[in-house]
Coordinates of C-alpha atoms in Angstrom, one line a residue:
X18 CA 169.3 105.6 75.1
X19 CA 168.2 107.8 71.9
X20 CA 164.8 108.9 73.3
X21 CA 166.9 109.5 76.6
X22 CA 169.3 112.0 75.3
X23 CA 167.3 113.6 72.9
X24 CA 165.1 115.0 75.9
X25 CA 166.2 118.9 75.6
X26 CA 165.3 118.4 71.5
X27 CA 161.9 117.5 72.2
X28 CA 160.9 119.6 75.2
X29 CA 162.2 122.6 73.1
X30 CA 159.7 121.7 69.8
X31 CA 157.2 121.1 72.4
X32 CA 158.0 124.3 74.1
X33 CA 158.2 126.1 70.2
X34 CA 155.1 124.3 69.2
X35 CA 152.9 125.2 72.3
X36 CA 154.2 128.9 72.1
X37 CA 152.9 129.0 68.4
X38 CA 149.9 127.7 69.4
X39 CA 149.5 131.0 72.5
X40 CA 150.6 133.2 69.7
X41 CA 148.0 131.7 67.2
X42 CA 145.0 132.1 69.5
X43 CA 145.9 135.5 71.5
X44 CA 147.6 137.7 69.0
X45 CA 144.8 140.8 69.1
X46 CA 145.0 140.4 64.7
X47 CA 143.8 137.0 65.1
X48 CA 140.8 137.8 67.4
X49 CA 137.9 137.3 64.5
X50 CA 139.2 133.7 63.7
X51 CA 138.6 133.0 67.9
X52 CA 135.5 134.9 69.1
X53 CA 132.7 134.1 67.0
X54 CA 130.7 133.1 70.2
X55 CA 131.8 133.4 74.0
X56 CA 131.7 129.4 74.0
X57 CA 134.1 129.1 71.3
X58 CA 136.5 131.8 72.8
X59 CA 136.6 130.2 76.2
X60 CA 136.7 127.1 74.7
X61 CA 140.0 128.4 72.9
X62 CA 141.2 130.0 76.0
X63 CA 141.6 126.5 77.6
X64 CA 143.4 125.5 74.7
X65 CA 145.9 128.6 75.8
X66 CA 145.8 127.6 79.3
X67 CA 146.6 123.9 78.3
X68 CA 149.4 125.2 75.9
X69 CA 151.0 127.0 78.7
X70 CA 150.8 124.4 81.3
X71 CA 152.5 122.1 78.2
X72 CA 155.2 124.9 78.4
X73 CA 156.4 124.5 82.2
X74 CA 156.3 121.1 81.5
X75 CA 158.8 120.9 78.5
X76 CA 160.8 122.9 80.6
X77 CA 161.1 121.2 83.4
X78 CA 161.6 117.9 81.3
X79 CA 164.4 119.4 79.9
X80 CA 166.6 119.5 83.0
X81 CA 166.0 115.2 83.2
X82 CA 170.0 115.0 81.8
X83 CA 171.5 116.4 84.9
X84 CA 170.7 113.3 87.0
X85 CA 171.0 110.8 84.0
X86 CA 174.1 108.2 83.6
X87 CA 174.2 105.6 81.0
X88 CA 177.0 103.6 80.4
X89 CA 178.9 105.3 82.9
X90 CA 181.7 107.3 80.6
X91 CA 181.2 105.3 77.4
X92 CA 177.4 107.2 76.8
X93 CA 176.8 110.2 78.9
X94 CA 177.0 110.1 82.7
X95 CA 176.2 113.6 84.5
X96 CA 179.1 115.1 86.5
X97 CA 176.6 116.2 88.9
X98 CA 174.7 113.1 89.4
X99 CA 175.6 112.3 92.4
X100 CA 175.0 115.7 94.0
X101 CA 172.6 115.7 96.8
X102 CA 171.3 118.8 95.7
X103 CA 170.8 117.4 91.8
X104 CA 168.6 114.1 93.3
X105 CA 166.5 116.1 95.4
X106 CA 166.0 118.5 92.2
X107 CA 165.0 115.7 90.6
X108 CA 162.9 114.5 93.0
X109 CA 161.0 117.5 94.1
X110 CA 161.4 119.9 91.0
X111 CA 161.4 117.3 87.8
X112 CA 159.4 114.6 89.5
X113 CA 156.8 116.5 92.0
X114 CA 156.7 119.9 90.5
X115 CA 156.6 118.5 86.7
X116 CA 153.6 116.0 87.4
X117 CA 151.8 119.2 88.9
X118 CA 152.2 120.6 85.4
X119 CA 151.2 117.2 83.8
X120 CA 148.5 116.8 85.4
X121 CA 147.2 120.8 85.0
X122 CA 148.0 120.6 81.4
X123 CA 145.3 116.9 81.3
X124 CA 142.8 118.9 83.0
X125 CA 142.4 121.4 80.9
X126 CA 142.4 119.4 77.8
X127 CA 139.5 117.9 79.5
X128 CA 137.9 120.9 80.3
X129 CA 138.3 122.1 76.9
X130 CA 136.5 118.6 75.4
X131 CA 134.0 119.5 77.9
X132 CA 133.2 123.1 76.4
X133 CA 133.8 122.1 73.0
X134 CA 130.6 119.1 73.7
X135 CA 128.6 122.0 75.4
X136 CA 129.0 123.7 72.2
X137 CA 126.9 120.6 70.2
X138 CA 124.4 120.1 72.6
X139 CA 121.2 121.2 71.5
X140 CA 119.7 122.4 74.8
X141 CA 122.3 123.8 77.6
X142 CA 123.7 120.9 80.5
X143 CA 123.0 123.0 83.7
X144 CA 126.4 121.4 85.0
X145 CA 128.5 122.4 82.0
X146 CA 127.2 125.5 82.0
X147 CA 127.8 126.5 85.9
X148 CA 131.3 125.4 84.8
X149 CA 131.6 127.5 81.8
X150 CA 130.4 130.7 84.2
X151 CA 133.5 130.3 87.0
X152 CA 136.3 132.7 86.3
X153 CA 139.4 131.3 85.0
X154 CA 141.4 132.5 88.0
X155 CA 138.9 130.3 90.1
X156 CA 140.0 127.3 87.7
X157 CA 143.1 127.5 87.5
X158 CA 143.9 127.7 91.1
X159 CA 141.2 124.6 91.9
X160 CA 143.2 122.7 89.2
X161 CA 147.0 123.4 91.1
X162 CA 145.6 122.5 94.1
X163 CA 144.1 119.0 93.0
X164 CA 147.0 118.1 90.7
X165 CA 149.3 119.0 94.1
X166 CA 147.3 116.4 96.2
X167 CA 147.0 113.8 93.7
X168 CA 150.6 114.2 92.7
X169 CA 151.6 114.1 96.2
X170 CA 152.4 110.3 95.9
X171 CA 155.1 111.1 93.1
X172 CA 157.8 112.1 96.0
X173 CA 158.0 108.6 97.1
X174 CA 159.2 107.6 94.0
X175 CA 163.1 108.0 94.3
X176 CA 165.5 107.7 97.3
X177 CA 168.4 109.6 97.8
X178 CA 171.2 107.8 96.5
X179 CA 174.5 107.3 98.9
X180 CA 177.8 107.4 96.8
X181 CA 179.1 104.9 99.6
X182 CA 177.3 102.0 97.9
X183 CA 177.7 100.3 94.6
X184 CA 175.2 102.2 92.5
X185 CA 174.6 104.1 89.4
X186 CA 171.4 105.9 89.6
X187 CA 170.4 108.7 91.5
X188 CA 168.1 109.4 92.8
X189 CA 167.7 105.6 93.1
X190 CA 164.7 103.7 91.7
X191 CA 162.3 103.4 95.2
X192 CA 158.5 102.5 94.0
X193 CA 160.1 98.0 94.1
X194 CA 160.8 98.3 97.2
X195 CA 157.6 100.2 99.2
X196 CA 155.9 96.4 99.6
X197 CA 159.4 94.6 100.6
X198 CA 159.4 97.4 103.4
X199 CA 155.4 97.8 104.0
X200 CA 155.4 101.6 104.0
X201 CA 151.8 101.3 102.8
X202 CA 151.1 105.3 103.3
X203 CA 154.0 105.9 100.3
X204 CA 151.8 102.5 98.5
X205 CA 148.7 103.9 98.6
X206 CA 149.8 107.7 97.3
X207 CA 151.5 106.1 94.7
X208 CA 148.5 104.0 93.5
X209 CA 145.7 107.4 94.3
X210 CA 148.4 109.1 91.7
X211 CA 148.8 106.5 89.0
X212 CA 144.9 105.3 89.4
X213 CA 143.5 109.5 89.4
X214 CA 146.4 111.0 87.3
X215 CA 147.2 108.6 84.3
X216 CA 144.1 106.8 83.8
X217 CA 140.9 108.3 85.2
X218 CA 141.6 111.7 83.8
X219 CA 142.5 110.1 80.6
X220 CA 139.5 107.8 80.3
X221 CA 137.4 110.7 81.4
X222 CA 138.8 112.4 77.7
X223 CA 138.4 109.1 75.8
X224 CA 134.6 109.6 76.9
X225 CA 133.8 113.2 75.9
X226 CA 135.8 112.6 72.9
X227 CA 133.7 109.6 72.1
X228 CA 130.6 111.5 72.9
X229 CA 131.7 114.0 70.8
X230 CA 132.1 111.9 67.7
X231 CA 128.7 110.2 68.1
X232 CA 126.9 113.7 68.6
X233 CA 128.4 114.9 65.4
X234 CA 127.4 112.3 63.4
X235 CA 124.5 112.3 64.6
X236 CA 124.2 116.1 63.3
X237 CA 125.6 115.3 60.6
X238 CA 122.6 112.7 59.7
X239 CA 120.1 115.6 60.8
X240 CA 121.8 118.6 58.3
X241 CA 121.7 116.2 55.7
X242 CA 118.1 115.6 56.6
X243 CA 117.0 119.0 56.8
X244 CA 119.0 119.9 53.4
X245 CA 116.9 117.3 51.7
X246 CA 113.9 118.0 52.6
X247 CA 114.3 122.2 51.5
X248 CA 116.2 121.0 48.6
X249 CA 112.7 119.0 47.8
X250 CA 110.2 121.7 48.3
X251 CA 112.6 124.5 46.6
X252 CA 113.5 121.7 43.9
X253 CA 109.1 120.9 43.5
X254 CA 108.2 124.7 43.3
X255 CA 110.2 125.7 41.1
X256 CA 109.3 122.3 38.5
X257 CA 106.6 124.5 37.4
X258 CA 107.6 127.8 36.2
X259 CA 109.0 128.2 32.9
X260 CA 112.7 128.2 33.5
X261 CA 112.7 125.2 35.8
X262 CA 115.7 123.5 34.7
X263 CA 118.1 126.4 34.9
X264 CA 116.4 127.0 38.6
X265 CA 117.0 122.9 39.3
X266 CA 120.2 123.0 38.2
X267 CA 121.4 126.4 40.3
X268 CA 119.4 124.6 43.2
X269 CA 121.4 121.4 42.8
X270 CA 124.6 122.7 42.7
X271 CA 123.9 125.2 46.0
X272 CA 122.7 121.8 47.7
X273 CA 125.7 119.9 47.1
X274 CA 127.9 122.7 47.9
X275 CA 126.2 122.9 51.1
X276 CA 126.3 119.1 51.7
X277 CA 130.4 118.8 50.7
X278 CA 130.7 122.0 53.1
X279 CA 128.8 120.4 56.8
X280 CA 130.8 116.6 55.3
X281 CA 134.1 118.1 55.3
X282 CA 133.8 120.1 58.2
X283 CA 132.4 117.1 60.2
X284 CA 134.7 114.7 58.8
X285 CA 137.7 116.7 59.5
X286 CA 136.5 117.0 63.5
X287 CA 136.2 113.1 63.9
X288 CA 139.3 112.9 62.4
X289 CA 141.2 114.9 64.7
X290 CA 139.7 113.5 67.9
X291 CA 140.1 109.9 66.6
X292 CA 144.1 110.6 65.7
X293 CA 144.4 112.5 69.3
X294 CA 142.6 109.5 70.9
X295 CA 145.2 107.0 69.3
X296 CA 148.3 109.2 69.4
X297 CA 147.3 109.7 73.3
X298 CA 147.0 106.7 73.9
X299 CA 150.1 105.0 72.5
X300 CA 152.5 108.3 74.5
X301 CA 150.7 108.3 77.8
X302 CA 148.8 104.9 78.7
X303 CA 152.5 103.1 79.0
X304 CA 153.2 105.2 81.5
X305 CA 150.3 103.7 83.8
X306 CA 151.3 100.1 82.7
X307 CA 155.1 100.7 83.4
X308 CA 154.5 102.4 86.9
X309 CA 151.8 99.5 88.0
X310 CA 154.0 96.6 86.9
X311 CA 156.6 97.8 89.0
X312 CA 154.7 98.4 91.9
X313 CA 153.0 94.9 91.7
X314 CA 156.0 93.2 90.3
X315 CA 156.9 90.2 92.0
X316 CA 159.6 90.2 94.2
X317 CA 162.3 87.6 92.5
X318 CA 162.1 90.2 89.4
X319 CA 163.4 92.7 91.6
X320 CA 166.9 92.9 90.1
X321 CA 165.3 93.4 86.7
X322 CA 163.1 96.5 87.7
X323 CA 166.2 97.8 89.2
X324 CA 168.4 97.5 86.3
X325 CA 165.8 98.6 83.6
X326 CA 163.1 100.3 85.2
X327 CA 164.7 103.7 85.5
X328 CA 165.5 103.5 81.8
X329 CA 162.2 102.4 80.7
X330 CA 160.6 105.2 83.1
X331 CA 162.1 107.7 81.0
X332 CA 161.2 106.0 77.4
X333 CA 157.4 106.6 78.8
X334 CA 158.3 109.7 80.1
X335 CA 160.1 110.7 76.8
X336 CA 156.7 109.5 75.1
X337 CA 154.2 111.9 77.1
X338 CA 157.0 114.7 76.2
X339 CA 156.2 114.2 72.9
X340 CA 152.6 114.6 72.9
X341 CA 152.8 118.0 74.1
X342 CA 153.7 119.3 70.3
X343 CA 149.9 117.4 69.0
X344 CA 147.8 120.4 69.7
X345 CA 149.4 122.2 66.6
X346 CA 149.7 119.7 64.3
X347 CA 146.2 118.8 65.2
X348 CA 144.4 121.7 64.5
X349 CA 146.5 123.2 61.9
X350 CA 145.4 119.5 59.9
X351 CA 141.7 119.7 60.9
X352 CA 140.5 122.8 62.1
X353 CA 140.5 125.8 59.4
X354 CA 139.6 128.8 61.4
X355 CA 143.1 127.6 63.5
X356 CA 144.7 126.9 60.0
X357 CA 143.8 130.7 58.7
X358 CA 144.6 132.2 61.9
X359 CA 148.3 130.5 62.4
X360 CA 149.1 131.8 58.7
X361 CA 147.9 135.1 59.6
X362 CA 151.0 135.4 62.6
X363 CA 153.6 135.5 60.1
X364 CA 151.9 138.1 57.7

């Protein structure tokens, strides 16, 4: 119940916290911290795509109380609840329209774990880099289109409720009984959006972001090398000149400066994609499980689904909510160009 009416709360920090992060990237003062290279600046403009998608998102989230009821009067039960016009806002508007959004906003953190691996590679990936050359118009518009049609199967979710019969939810809980009835058209969309939208997309992250970590170690172990080895000849020419030990010691220091520097700044990367993998995980792979188990469910639990489904829909929901207001935290924590740049907007 907690999660449930704390929904406005948490799509407004996740609105605040996604508008920080716009404000961080595009304000014009910040623009050295951003544009170093054109890879890291498009790479950043995903980011502000991603943040704004977040944005819609929260704020469609944030209407889920109006067709909410739990405990009838002793909790919170919505006065308009029962409205036909509230379900089918719910249905097409929080449900449809708000998974387009979801699923924009998982794209293009994908796209931007693509650029960001572009960015390590050592020789340029013909097929990362045709993407990285499309205009962003191009993009975005590609990415509505495919969220709409793999979305599509989200409608079939809910059923109007009818206020005749002895019920408290509406729009009413649909997705248990789609195989009791054999609509397999309204089966099959739901499965293409669960299957595409909450796990392919996602496990296509989970391998980029792994990827990503191995590549950087691996650069890691070849700085380190590299280091060594001019550390050695700088360390061995200057062994013979006079004032070798104040040169050796200068030269030591510089090296492990440098070596501290590349080891923090490498360290603090695989840290922030191995919290965003875990955090990601725990907020939006539930929601797959949930959705699945309901749909395959056998048919003597039906009375169970029916009673707590709804409310467990919107704990997982509630969950994925949350993970809009990562991105900040993220790379406030582990990324220092972001760090210097989000204290800059308030001098």
């Amino acid at each position: 119940i907690g999660p449930i009416l704390t929904f406005p709360l948490v799509s407004f920090i996740g609105i605040l916290t996604n508008i920080l992060v716009i404000l961080t990237i595009k304000l014009k003062k910040n623009e050295q911290f951003f544009t170093k290279t054109e890879n890291q600046s498009r790479m950043f403009d995903y980011l502000v795509i991603n943040a704004t998608f977040n944005i819609i998102e929260c704020i469609v989230s944030s209407f889920t109380l109006m067709s909410e009821c739990l405990g009838l009067e002793t909790v919170f039960c919505s006065k308009i609840q029962m409205h036909n016009e509230t379900q089918y806002f719910k249905i097409y508007f929080v449900g449809y329209f708000g998974e387009i959004m979801k699923t924009c906003s998982v794209i293009f953190t994908l796209l931007f774990s693509l650029e960001r691996y572009k960015i390590t590679l050592e020789s340029e990936n013909k097929i990362l880099l045709k993407l990285s050359q499309i205009k962003f118009k191009w993009i975005i518009l590609a990415t509505l289109l495919i969220s709409a049609s793999t979305s599509f199967g989200k409608i079939f979710e809910y059923n109007i409720g009818d206020v005749y019969v002895s019920q408290i939810e509406f729009p009413s809980l649909n997705i248990f009984r789609l195989f009791r009835d054999g609509k397999w058209f309204q089966i099959i969309s739901l499965i293409f959006h669960y299957v595409i939208n909450d796990f392919i997309l996602l496990i296509f992250n989970f391998i980029i972001d792994i990827l990503l970590v191995i590549k950087i170690k691996e650069d890691l172990k070849f700085k380190k090398h590299f280091l060594k080895e001019n550390f050695n000849k700088n360390n061995s020419a200057s062994s013979s000149s006079s004032s070798s030990n104040n040169q050796n010691l200068i030269l030591d220091k510089k090296f492990n400066d440098s070596l501290n520097e590349i080891t923090k700044a490498e360290t603090a990367t695989n840290k922030m994609i191995i919290y965003s993998l875990i955090l990601y995980t725990f907020c939006r792979f539930p929601e797959l499980c949930l959705y699945l188990y309901i749909l395959f469910a056998d048919k003597n639990q039906t009375f169970i689904i029916h009673s707590l489904g709804p409310l467990a829909i919107n704990v997982v929901e509630y969950l994925y909510v949350v993970s809009y207001s990562f991105n900040l935290f993220f790379y406030f924590k582990f990324n220092k160009n972001f760090r210097d740049a989000f204290k800059n907007v308030f001098h």
